[in-house]
CSV table of C-alpha atoms in Angstrom, one decimal:
chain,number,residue,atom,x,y,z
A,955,UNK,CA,14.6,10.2,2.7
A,956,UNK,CA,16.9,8.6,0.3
A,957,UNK,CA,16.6,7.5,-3.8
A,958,UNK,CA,18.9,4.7,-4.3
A,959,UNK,CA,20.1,2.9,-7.7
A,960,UNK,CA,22.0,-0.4,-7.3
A,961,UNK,CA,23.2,-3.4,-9.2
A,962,UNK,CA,23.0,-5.9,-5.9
A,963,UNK,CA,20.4,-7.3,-4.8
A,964,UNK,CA,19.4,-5.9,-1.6
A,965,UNK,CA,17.4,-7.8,1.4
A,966,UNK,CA,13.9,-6.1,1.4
A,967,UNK,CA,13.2,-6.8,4.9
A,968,UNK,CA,16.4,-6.2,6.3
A,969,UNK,CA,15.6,-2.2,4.7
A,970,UNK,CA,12.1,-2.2,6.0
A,971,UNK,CA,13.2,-3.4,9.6
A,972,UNK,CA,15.6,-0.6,9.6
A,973,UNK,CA,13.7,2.0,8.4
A,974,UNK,CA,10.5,0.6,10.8
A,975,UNK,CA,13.7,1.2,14.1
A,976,UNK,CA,14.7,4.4,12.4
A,977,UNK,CA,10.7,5.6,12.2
A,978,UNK,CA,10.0,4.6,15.2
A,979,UNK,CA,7.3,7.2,16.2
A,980,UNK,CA,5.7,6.8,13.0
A,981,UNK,CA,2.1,5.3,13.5
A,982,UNK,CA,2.2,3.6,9.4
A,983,UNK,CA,4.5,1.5,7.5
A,984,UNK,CA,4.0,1.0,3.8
A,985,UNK,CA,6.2,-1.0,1.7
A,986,UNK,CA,5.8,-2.4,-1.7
A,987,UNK,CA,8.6,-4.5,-3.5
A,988,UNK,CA,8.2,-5.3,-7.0
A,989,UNK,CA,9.9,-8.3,-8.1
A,990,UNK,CA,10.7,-10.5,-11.5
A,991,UNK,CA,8.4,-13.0,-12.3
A,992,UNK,CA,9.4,-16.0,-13.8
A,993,UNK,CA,7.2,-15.9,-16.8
A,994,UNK,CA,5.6,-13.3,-18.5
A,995,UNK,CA,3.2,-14.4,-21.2
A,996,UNK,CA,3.9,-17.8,-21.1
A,997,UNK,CA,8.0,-16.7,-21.9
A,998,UNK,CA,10.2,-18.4,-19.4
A,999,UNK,CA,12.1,-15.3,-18.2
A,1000,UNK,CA,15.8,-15.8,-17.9
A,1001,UNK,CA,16.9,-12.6,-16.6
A,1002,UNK,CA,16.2,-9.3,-17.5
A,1003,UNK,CA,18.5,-6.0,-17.8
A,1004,UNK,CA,17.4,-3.0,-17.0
A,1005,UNK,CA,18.5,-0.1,-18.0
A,1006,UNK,CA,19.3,3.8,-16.4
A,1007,UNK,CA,19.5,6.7,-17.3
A,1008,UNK,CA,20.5,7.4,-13.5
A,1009,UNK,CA,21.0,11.7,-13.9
A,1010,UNK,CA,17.2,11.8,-15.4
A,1011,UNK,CA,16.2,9.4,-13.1
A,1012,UNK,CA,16.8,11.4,-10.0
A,1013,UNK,CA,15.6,14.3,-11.2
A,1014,UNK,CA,12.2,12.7,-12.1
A,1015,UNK,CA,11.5,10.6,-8.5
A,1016,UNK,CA,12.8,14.0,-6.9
A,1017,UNK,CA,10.5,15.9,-8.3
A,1018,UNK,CA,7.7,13.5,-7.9
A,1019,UNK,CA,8.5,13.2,-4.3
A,1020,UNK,CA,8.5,16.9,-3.3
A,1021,UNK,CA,4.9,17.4,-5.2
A,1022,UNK,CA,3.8,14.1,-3.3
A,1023,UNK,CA,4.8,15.8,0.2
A,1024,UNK,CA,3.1,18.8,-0.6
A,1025,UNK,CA,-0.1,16.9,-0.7
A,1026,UNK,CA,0.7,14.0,2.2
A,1027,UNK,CA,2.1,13.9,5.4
A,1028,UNK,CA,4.3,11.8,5.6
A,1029,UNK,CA,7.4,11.4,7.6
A,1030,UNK,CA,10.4,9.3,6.0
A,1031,UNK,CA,10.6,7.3,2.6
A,1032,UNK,CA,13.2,5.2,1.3
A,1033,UNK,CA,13.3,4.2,-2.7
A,1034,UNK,CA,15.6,1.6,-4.0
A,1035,UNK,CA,15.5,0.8,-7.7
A,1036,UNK,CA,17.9,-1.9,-9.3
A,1037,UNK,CA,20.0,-1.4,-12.3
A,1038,UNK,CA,21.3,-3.8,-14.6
A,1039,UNK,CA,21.0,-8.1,-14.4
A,1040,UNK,CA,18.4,-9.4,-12.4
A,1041,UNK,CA,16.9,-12.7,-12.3
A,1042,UNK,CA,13.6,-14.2,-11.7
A,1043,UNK,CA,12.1,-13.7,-8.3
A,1044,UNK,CA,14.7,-11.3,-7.3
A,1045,UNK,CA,13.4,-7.6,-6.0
A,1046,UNK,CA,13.5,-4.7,-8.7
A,1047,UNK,CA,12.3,-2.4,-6.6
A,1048,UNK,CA,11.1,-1.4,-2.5
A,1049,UNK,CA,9.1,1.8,-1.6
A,1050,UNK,CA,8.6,2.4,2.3
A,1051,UNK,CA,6.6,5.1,3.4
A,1052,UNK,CA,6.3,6.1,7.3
A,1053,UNK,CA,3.4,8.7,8.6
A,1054,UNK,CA,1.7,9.1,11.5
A,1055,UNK,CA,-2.0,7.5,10.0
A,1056,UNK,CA,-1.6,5.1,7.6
A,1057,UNK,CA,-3.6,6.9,4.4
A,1058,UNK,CA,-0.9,9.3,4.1
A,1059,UNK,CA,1.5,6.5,3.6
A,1060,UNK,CA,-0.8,4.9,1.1
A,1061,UNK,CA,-1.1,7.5,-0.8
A,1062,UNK,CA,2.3,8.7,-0.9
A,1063,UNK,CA,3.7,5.4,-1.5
A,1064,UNK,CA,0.9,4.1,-4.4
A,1065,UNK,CA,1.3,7.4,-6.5
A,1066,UNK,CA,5.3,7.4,-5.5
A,1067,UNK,CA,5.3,3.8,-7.3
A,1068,UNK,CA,2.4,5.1,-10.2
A,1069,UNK,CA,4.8,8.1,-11.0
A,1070,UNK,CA,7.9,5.7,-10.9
A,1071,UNK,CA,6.2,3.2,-13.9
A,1072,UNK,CA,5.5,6.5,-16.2
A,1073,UNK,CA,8.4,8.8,-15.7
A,1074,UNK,CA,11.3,6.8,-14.1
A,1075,UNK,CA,14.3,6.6,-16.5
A,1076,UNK,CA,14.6,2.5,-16.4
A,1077,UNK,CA,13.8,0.3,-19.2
A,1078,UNK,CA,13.2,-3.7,-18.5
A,1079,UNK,CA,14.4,-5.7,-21.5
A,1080,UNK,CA,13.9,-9.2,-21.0
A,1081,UNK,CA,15.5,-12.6,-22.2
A,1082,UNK,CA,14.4,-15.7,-22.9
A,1083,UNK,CA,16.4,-18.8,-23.9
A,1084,UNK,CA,16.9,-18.0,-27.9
A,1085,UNK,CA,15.6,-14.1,-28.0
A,1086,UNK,CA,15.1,-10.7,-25.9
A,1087,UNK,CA,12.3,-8.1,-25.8
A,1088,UNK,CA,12.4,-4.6,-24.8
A,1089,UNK,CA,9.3,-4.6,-22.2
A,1090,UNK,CA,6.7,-1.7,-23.5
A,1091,UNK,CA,5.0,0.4,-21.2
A,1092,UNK,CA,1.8,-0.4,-20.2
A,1093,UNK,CA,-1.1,1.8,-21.7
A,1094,UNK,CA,-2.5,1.1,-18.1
A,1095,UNK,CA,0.5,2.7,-16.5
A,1096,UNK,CA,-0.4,5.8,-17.7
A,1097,UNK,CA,-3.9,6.0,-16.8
A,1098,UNK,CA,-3.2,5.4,-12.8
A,1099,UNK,CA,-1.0,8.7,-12.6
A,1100,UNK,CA,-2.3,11.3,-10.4
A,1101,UNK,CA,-2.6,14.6,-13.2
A,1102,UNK,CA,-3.3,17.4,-10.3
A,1103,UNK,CA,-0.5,16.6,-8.8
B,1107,UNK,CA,24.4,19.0,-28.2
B,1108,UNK,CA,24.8,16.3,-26.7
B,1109,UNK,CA,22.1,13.6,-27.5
B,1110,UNK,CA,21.8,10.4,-26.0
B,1111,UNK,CA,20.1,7.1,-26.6
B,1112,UNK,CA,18.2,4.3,-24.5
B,1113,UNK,CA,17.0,1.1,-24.7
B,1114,UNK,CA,15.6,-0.4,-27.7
B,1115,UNK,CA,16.6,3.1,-29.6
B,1116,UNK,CA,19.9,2.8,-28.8
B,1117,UNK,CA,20.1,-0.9,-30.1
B,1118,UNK,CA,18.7,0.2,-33.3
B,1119,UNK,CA,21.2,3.0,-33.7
B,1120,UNK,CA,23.9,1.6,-32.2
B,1121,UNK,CA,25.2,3.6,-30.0
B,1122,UNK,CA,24.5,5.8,-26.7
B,1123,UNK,CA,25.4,8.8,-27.5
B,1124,UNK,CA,26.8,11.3,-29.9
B,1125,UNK,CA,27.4,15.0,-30.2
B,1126,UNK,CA,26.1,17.6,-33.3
B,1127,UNK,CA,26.4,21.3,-33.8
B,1128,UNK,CA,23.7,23.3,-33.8
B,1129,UNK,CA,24.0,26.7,-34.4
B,1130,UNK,CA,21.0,28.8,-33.4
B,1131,UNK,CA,17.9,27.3,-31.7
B,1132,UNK,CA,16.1,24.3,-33.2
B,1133,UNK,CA,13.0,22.2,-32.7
B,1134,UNK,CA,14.0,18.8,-31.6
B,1135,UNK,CA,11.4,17.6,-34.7
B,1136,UNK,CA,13.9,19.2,-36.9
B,1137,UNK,CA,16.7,17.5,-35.5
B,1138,UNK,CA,15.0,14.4,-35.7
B,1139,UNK,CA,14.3,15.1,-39.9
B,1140,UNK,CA,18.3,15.7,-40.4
B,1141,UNK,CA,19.1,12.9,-37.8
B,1142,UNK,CA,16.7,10.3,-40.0
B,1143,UNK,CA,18.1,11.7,-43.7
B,1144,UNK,CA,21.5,10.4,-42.6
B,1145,UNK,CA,21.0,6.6,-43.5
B,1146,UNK,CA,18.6,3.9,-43.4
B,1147,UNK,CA,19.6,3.1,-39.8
B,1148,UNK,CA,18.7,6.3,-38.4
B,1149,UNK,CA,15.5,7.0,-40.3
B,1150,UNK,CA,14.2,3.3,-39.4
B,1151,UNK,CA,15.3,4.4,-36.0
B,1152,UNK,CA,13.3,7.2,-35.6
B,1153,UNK,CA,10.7,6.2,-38.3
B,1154,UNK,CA,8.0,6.3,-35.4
B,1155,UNK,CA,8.9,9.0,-33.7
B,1156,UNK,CA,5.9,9.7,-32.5
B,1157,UNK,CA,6.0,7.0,-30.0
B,1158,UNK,CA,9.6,8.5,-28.6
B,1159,UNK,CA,9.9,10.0,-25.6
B,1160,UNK,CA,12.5,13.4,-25.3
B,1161,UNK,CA,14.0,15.2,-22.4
B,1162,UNK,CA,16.2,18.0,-22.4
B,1163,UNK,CA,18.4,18.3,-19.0
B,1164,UNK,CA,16.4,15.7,-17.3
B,1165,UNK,CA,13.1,17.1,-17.9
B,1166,UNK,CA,10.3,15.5,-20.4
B,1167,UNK,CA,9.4,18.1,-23.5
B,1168,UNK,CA,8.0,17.3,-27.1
B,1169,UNK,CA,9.1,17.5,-30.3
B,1170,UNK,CA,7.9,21.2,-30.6
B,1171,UNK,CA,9.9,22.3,-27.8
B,1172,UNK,CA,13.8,24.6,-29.0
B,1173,UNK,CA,17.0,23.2,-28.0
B,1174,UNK,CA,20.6,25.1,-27.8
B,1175,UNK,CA,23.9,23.5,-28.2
B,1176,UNK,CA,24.8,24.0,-24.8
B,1177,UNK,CA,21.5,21.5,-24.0
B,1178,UNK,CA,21.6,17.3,-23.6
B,1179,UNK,CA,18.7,15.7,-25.4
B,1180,UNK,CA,17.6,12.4,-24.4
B,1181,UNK,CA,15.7,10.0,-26.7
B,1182,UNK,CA,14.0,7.2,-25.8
B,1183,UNK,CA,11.2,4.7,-25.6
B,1184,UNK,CA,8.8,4.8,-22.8
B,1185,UNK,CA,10.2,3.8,-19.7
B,1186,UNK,CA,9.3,0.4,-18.2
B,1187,UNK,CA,10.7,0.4,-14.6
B,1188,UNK,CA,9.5,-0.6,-11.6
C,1405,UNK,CA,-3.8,-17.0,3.5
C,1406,UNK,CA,-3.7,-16.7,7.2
C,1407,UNK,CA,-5.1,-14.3,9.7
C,1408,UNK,CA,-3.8,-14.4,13.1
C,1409,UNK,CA,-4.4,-12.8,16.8
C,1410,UNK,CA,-1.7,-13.2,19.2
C,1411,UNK,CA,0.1,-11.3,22.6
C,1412,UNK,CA,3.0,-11.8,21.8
C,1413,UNK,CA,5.7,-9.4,19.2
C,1414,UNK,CA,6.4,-10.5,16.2
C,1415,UNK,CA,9.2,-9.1,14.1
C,1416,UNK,CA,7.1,-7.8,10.7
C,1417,UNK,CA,10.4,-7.9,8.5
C,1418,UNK,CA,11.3,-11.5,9.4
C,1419,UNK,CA,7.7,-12.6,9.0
C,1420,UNK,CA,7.3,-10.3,5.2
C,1421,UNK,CA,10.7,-11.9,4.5
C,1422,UNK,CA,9.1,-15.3,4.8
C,1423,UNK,CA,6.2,-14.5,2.9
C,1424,UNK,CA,8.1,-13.2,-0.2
C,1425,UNK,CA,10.2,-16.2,-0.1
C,1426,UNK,CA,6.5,-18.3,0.4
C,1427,UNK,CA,5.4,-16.1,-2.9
C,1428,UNK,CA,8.5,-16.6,-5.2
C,1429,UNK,CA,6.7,-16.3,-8.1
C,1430,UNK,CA,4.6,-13.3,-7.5
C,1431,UNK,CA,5.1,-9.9,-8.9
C,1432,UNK,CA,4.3,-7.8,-6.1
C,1433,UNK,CA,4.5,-7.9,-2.3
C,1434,UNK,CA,2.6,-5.0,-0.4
C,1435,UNK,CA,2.8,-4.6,3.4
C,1436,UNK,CA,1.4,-2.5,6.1
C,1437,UNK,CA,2.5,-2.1,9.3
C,1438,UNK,CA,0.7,-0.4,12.0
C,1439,UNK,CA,2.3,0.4,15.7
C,1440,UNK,CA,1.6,2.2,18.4
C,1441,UNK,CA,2.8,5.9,18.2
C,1442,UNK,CA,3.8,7.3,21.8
C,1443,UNK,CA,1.7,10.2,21.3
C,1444,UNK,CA,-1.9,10.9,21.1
C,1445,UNK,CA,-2.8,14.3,21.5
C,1446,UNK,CA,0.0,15.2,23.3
C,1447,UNK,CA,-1.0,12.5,25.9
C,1448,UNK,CA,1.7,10.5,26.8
C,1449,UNK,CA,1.3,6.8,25.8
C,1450,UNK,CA,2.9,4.7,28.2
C,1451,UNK,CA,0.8,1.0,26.6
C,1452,UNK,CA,-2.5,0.5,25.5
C,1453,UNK,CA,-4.7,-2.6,26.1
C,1454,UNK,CA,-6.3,-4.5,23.0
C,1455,UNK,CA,-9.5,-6.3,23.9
C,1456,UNK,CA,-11.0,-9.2,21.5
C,1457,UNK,CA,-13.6,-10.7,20.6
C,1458,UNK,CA,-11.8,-13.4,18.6
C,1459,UNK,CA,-14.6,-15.4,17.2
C,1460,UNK,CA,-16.2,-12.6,16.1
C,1461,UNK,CA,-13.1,-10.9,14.4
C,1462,UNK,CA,-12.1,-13.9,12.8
C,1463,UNK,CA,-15.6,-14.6,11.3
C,1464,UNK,CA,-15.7,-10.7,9.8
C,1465,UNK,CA,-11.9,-10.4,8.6
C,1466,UNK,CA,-12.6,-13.4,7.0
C,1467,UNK,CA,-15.8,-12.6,5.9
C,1468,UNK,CA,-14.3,-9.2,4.0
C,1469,UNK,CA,-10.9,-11.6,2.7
C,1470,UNK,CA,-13.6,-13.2,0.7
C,1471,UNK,CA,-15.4,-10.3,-0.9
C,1472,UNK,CA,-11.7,-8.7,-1.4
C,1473,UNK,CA,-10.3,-11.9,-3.4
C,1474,UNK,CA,-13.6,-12.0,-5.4
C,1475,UNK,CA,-13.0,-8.5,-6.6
C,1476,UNK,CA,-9.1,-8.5,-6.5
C,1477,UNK,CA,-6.9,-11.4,-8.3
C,1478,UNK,CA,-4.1,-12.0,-5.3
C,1479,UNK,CA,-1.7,-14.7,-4.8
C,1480,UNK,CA,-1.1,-15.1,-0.7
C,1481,UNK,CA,-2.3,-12.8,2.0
C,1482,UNK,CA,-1.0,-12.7,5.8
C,1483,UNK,CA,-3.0,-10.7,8.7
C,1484,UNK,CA,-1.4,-10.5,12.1
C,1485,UNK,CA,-3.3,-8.3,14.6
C,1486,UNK,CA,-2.3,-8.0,18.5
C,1487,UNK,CA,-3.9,-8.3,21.7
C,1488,UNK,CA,-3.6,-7.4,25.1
C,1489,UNK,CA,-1.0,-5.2,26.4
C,1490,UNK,CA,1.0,-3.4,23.6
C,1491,UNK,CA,3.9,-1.1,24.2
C,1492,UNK,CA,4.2,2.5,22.2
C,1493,UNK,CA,6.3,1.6,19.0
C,1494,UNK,CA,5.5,-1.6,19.0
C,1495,UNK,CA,3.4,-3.2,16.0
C,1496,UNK,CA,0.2,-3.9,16.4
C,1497,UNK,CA,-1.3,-4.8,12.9
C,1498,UNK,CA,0.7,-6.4,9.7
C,1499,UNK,CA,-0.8,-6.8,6.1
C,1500,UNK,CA,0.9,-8.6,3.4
C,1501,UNK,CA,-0.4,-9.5,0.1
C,1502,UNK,CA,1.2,-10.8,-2.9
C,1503,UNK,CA,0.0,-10.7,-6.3
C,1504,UNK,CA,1.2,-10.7,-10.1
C,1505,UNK,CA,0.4,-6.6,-10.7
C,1506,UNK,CA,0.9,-4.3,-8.1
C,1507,UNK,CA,-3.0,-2.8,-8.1
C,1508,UNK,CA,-4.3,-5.6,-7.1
C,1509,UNK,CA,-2.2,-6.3,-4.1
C,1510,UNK,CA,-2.8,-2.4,-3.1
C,1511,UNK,CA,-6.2,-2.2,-3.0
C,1512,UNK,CA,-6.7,-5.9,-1.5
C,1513,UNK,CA,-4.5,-4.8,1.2
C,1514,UNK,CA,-5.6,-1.3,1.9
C,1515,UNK,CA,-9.4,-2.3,1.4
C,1516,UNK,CA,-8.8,-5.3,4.3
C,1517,UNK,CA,-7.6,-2.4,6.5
C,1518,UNK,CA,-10.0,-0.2,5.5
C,1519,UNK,CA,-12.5,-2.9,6.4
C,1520,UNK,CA,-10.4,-4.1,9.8
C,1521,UNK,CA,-10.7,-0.9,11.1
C,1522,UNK,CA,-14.5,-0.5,11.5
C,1523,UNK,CA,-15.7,-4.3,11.2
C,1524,UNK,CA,-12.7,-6.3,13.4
C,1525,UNK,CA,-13.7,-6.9,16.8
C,1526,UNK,CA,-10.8,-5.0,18.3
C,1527,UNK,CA,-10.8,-2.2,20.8
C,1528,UNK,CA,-8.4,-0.1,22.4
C,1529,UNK,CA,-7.3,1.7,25.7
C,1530,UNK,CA,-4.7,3.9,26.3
C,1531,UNK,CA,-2.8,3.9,29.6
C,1532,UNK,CA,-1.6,7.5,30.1
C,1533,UNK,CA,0.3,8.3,33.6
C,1534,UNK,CA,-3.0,9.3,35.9
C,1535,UNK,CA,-5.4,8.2,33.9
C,1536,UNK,CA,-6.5,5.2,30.8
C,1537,UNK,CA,-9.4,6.3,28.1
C,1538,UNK,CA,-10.7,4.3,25.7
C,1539,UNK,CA,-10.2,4.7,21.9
C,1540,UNK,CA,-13.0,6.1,20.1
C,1541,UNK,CA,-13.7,4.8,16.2
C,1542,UNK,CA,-12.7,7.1,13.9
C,1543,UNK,CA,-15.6,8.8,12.1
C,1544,UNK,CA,-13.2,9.4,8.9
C,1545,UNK,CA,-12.7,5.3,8.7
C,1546,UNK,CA,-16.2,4.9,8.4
C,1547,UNK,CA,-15.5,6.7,5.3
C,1548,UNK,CA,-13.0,4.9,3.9
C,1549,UNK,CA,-15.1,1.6,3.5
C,1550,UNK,CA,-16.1,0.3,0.2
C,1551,UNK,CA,-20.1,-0.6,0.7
C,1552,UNK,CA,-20.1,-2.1,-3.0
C,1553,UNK,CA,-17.9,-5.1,-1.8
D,849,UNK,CA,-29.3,-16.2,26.1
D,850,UNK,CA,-25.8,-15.2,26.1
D,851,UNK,CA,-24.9,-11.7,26.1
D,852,UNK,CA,-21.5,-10.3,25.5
D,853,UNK,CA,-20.0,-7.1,26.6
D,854,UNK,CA,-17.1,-5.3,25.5
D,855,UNK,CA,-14.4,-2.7,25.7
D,856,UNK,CA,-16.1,0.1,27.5
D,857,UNK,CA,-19.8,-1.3,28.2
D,858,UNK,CA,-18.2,-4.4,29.8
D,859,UNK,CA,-16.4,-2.2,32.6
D,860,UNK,CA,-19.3,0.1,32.8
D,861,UNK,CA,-21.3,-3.4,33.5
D,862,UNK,CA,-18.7,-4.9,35.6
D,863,UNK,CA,-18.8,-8.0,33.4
D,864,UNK,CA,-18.2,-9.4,30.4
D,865,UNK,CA,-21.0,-12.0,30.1
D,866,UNK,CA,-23.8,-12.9,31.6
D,867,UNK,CA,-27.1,-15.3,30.7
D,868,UNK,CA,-30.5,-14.3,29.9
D,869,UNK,CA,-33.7,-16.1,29.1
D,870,UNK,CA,-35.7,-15.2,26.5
D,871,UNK,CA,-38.7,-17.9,26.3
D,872,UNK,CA,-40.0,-16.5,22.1
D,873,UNK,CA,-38.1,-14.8,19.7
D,874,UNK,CA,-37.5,-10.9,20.7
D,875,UNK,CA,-36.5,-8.0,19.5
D,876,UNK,CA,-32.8,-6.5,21.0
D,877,UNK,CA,-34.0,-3.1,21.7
D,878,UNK,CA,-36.7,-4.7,23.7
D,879,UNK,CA,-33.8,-6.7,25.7
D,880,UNK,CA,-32.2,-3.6,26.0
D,881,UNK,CA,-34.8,-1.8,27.7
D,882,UNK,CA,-35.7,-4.4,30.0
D,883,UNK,CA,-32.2,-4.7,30.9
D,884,UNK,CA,-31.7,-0.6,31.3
D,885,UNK,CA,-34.5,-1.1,34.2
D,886,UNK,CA,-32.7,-3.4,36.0
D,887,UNK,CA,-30.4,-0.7,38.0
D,888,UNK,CA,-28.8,2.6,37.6
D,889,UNK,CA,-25.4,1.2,36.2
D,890,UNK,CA,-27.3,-0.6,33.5
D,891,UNK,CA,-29.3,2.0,32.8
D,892,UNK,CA,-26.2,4.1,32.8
D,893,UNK,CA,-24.1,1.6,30.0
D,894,UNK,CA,-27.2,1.8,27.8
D,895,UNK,CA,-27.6,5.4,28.0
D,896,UNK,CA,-26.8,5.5,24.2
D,897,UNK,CA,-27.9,2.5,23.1
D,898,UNK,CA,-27.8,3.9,19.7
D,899,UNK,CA,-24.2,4.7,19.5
D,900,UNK,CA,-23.4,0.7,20.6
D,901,UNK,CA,-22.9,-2.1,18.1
D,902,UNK,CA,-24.6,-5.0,18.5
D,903,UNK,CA,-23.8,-8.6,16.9
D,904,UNK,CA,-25.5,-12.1,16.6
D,905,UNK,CA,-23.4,-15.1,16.4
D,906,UNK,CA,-20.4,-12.5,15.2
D,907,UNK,CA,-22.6,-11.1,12.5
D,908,UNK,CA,-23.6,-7.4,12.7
D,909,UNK,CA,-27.1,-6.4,13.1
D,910,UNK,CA,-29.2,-3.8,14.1
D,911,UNK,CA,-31.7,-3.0,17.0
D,912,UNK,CA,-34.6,-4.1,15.3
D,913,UNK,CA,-32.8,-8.1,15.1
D,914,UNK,CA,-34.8,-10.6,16.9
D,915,UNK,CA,-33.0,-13.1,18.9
D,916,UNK,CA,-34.1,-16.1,20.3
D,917,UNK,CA,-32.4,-18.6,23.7
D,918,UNK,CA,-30.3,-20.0,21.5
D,919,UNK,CA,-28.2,-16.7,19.8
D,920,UNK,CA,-25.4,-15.1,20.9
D,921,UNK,CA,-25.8,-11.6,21.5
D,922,UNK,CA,-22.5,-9.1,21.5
D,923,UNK,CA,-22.6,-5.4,22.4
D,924,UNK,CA,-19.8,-3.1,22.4
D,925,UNK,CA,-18.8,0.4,21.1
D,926,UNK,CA,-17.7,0.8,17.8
D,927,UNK,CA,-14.5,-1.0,17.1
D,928,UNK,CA,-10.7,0.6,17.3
D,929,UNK,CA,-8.2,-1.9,16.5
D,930,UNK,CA,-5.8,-2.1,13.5
């Protein structure tokens, strides 16, 4: 059950494996890793920063958490969100869920990541060879998140 | 208060934070008007303010909502993690 | 794009490692991982047996992979499923699709399940101490399906 | 014909295949019933014929399918893998 904001890059399946051994009576294993992609647009993508506001941050995936596991069963997550310089095809950030039947997990780990794009404190600005561009929120985004939660 | 500033906002105005004085209790709209009728940087800053996000200790509010001087107000653009 | 039955283990991290580093330009990389939970009912699972009728499961998984990726815009997918004798904690069933937004690779990926679960020629048996019992389909999977693929 | 069992209808049948002629086309639930009068354990396995699954050349179908010599005919309890 842990939030965690990094600059490294961290091995996604090295973190799955050892949250798979340390859930290892759970029935369902859900992951999801979002990553940079290379172009955007038809923009080579050089990097991109990402900004935190890491206090806000917390607070917001807490609280979306705890109304998440009042509505699904689930039992372990692990959330790891990058901060800073990161470079084409590297992970940005893993979500893994353990329950016992694998709905719970879905659920829990699609709305956990739904919640993250709205209300997480990060901000993606990306450069390209002679400029940058603060990435804006997709109108999308907004319309996946879960209201009766 | 304490107000800070992210992302494209903070660009614009140039720094991440600063602190002001407020007295008695205060819409964060009004803050906003005195923040913008400082110079041009602030008021193109905030010119679409509308489209701002605000938070007061961590937790999302609108522009209607009363802050104290002991509170932190966050300003920012929509967030694009993930 | 590969669906495979096998005995053997596999190790789900090392093979979703591979398949991000396969899908370097994708956006998004969801998995699923189902194993074999040591309880059922408060029975004792000591292994279970997974019978197959492969032609037949290959012809349907397949069969739904191609309605899936006519509805949902994906990059790569990877389908392991296990037969034979299968230990409690063990995996039985990996999913792993990678796509440039995240929805698509969620709802390709829990849609195959979806559609695994009640289409797949799989079935099990539970060994328990004294006695085996075979695994009865679950009447809320039939639920689950999508009938407008 | 070939006929396939599975899962729990093959050990209730003691086999897992077995061959059939069927000289014009046919309807399974007819194959069904002849097969039920066979013996006791096959008329025990098909006790709820309506409750097994039944597949031609790995495609679903129901009891009303015809098959003819040449099919492949699978029947099994509802699937429970994944």
């Amino acid at each position: 059950m842990q939030v965690l904001f990094q600059r490294k890059k961290f091995n996604e399946s090295d973190l799955i494996n050892k949250f798979s051994l340390d859930n290892k009576n759970s029935g369902a294993i859900f992951s999801f890793i979002g990553k940079v992609r290379p172009k955007n647009q038809n923009n080579n993508v050089l990097s991109i920063d990402i900004e935190l506001y890491e206090k806000m941050a917390q607070v917001q995936i807490k609280k979306i958490i705890k109304k998440l596991m009042k509505k699904y069963l689930i039992d372990d997550y692990l959330v790891v969100h990058r901060y800073g310089r990161v470079k084409p095809r590297e992970n940005i950030v893993l979500i893994v869920v353990a329950s016992q039947h694998r709905k719970e997990s879905f659920r829990f780990g699609e709305g956990l990541m739904d919640w993250i794009k709205v209300k997480a404190t990060f901000w993606k600005k990306e450069n390209y060879s002679n400029s940058s561009e603060w990435v804006n929120q997709k109108e999308t985004d907004r319309e996946f998140i879960d209201f009766s939660l | 208060m304490k107000i800070l500033y992210f992302a494209k906002l903070k660009q614009l105005i140039g720094k991440s934070e600063e602190t002001i004085c407020i007295r008695k209790k205060k819409k964060i709209s009004q803050i906003i008007n005195e923040l913008k009728k400082r110079n041009d940087v602030y008021n193109f800053a905030f010119k679409e303010s509308n489209s701002l996000q605000y938070a007061v200790n961590c937790e999302y509010v609108d522009l209607d909502f009363f802050v104290t001087d002991s509170d932190e107000l966050a300003i920012f653009p929509p967030v694009s993690g993930g």
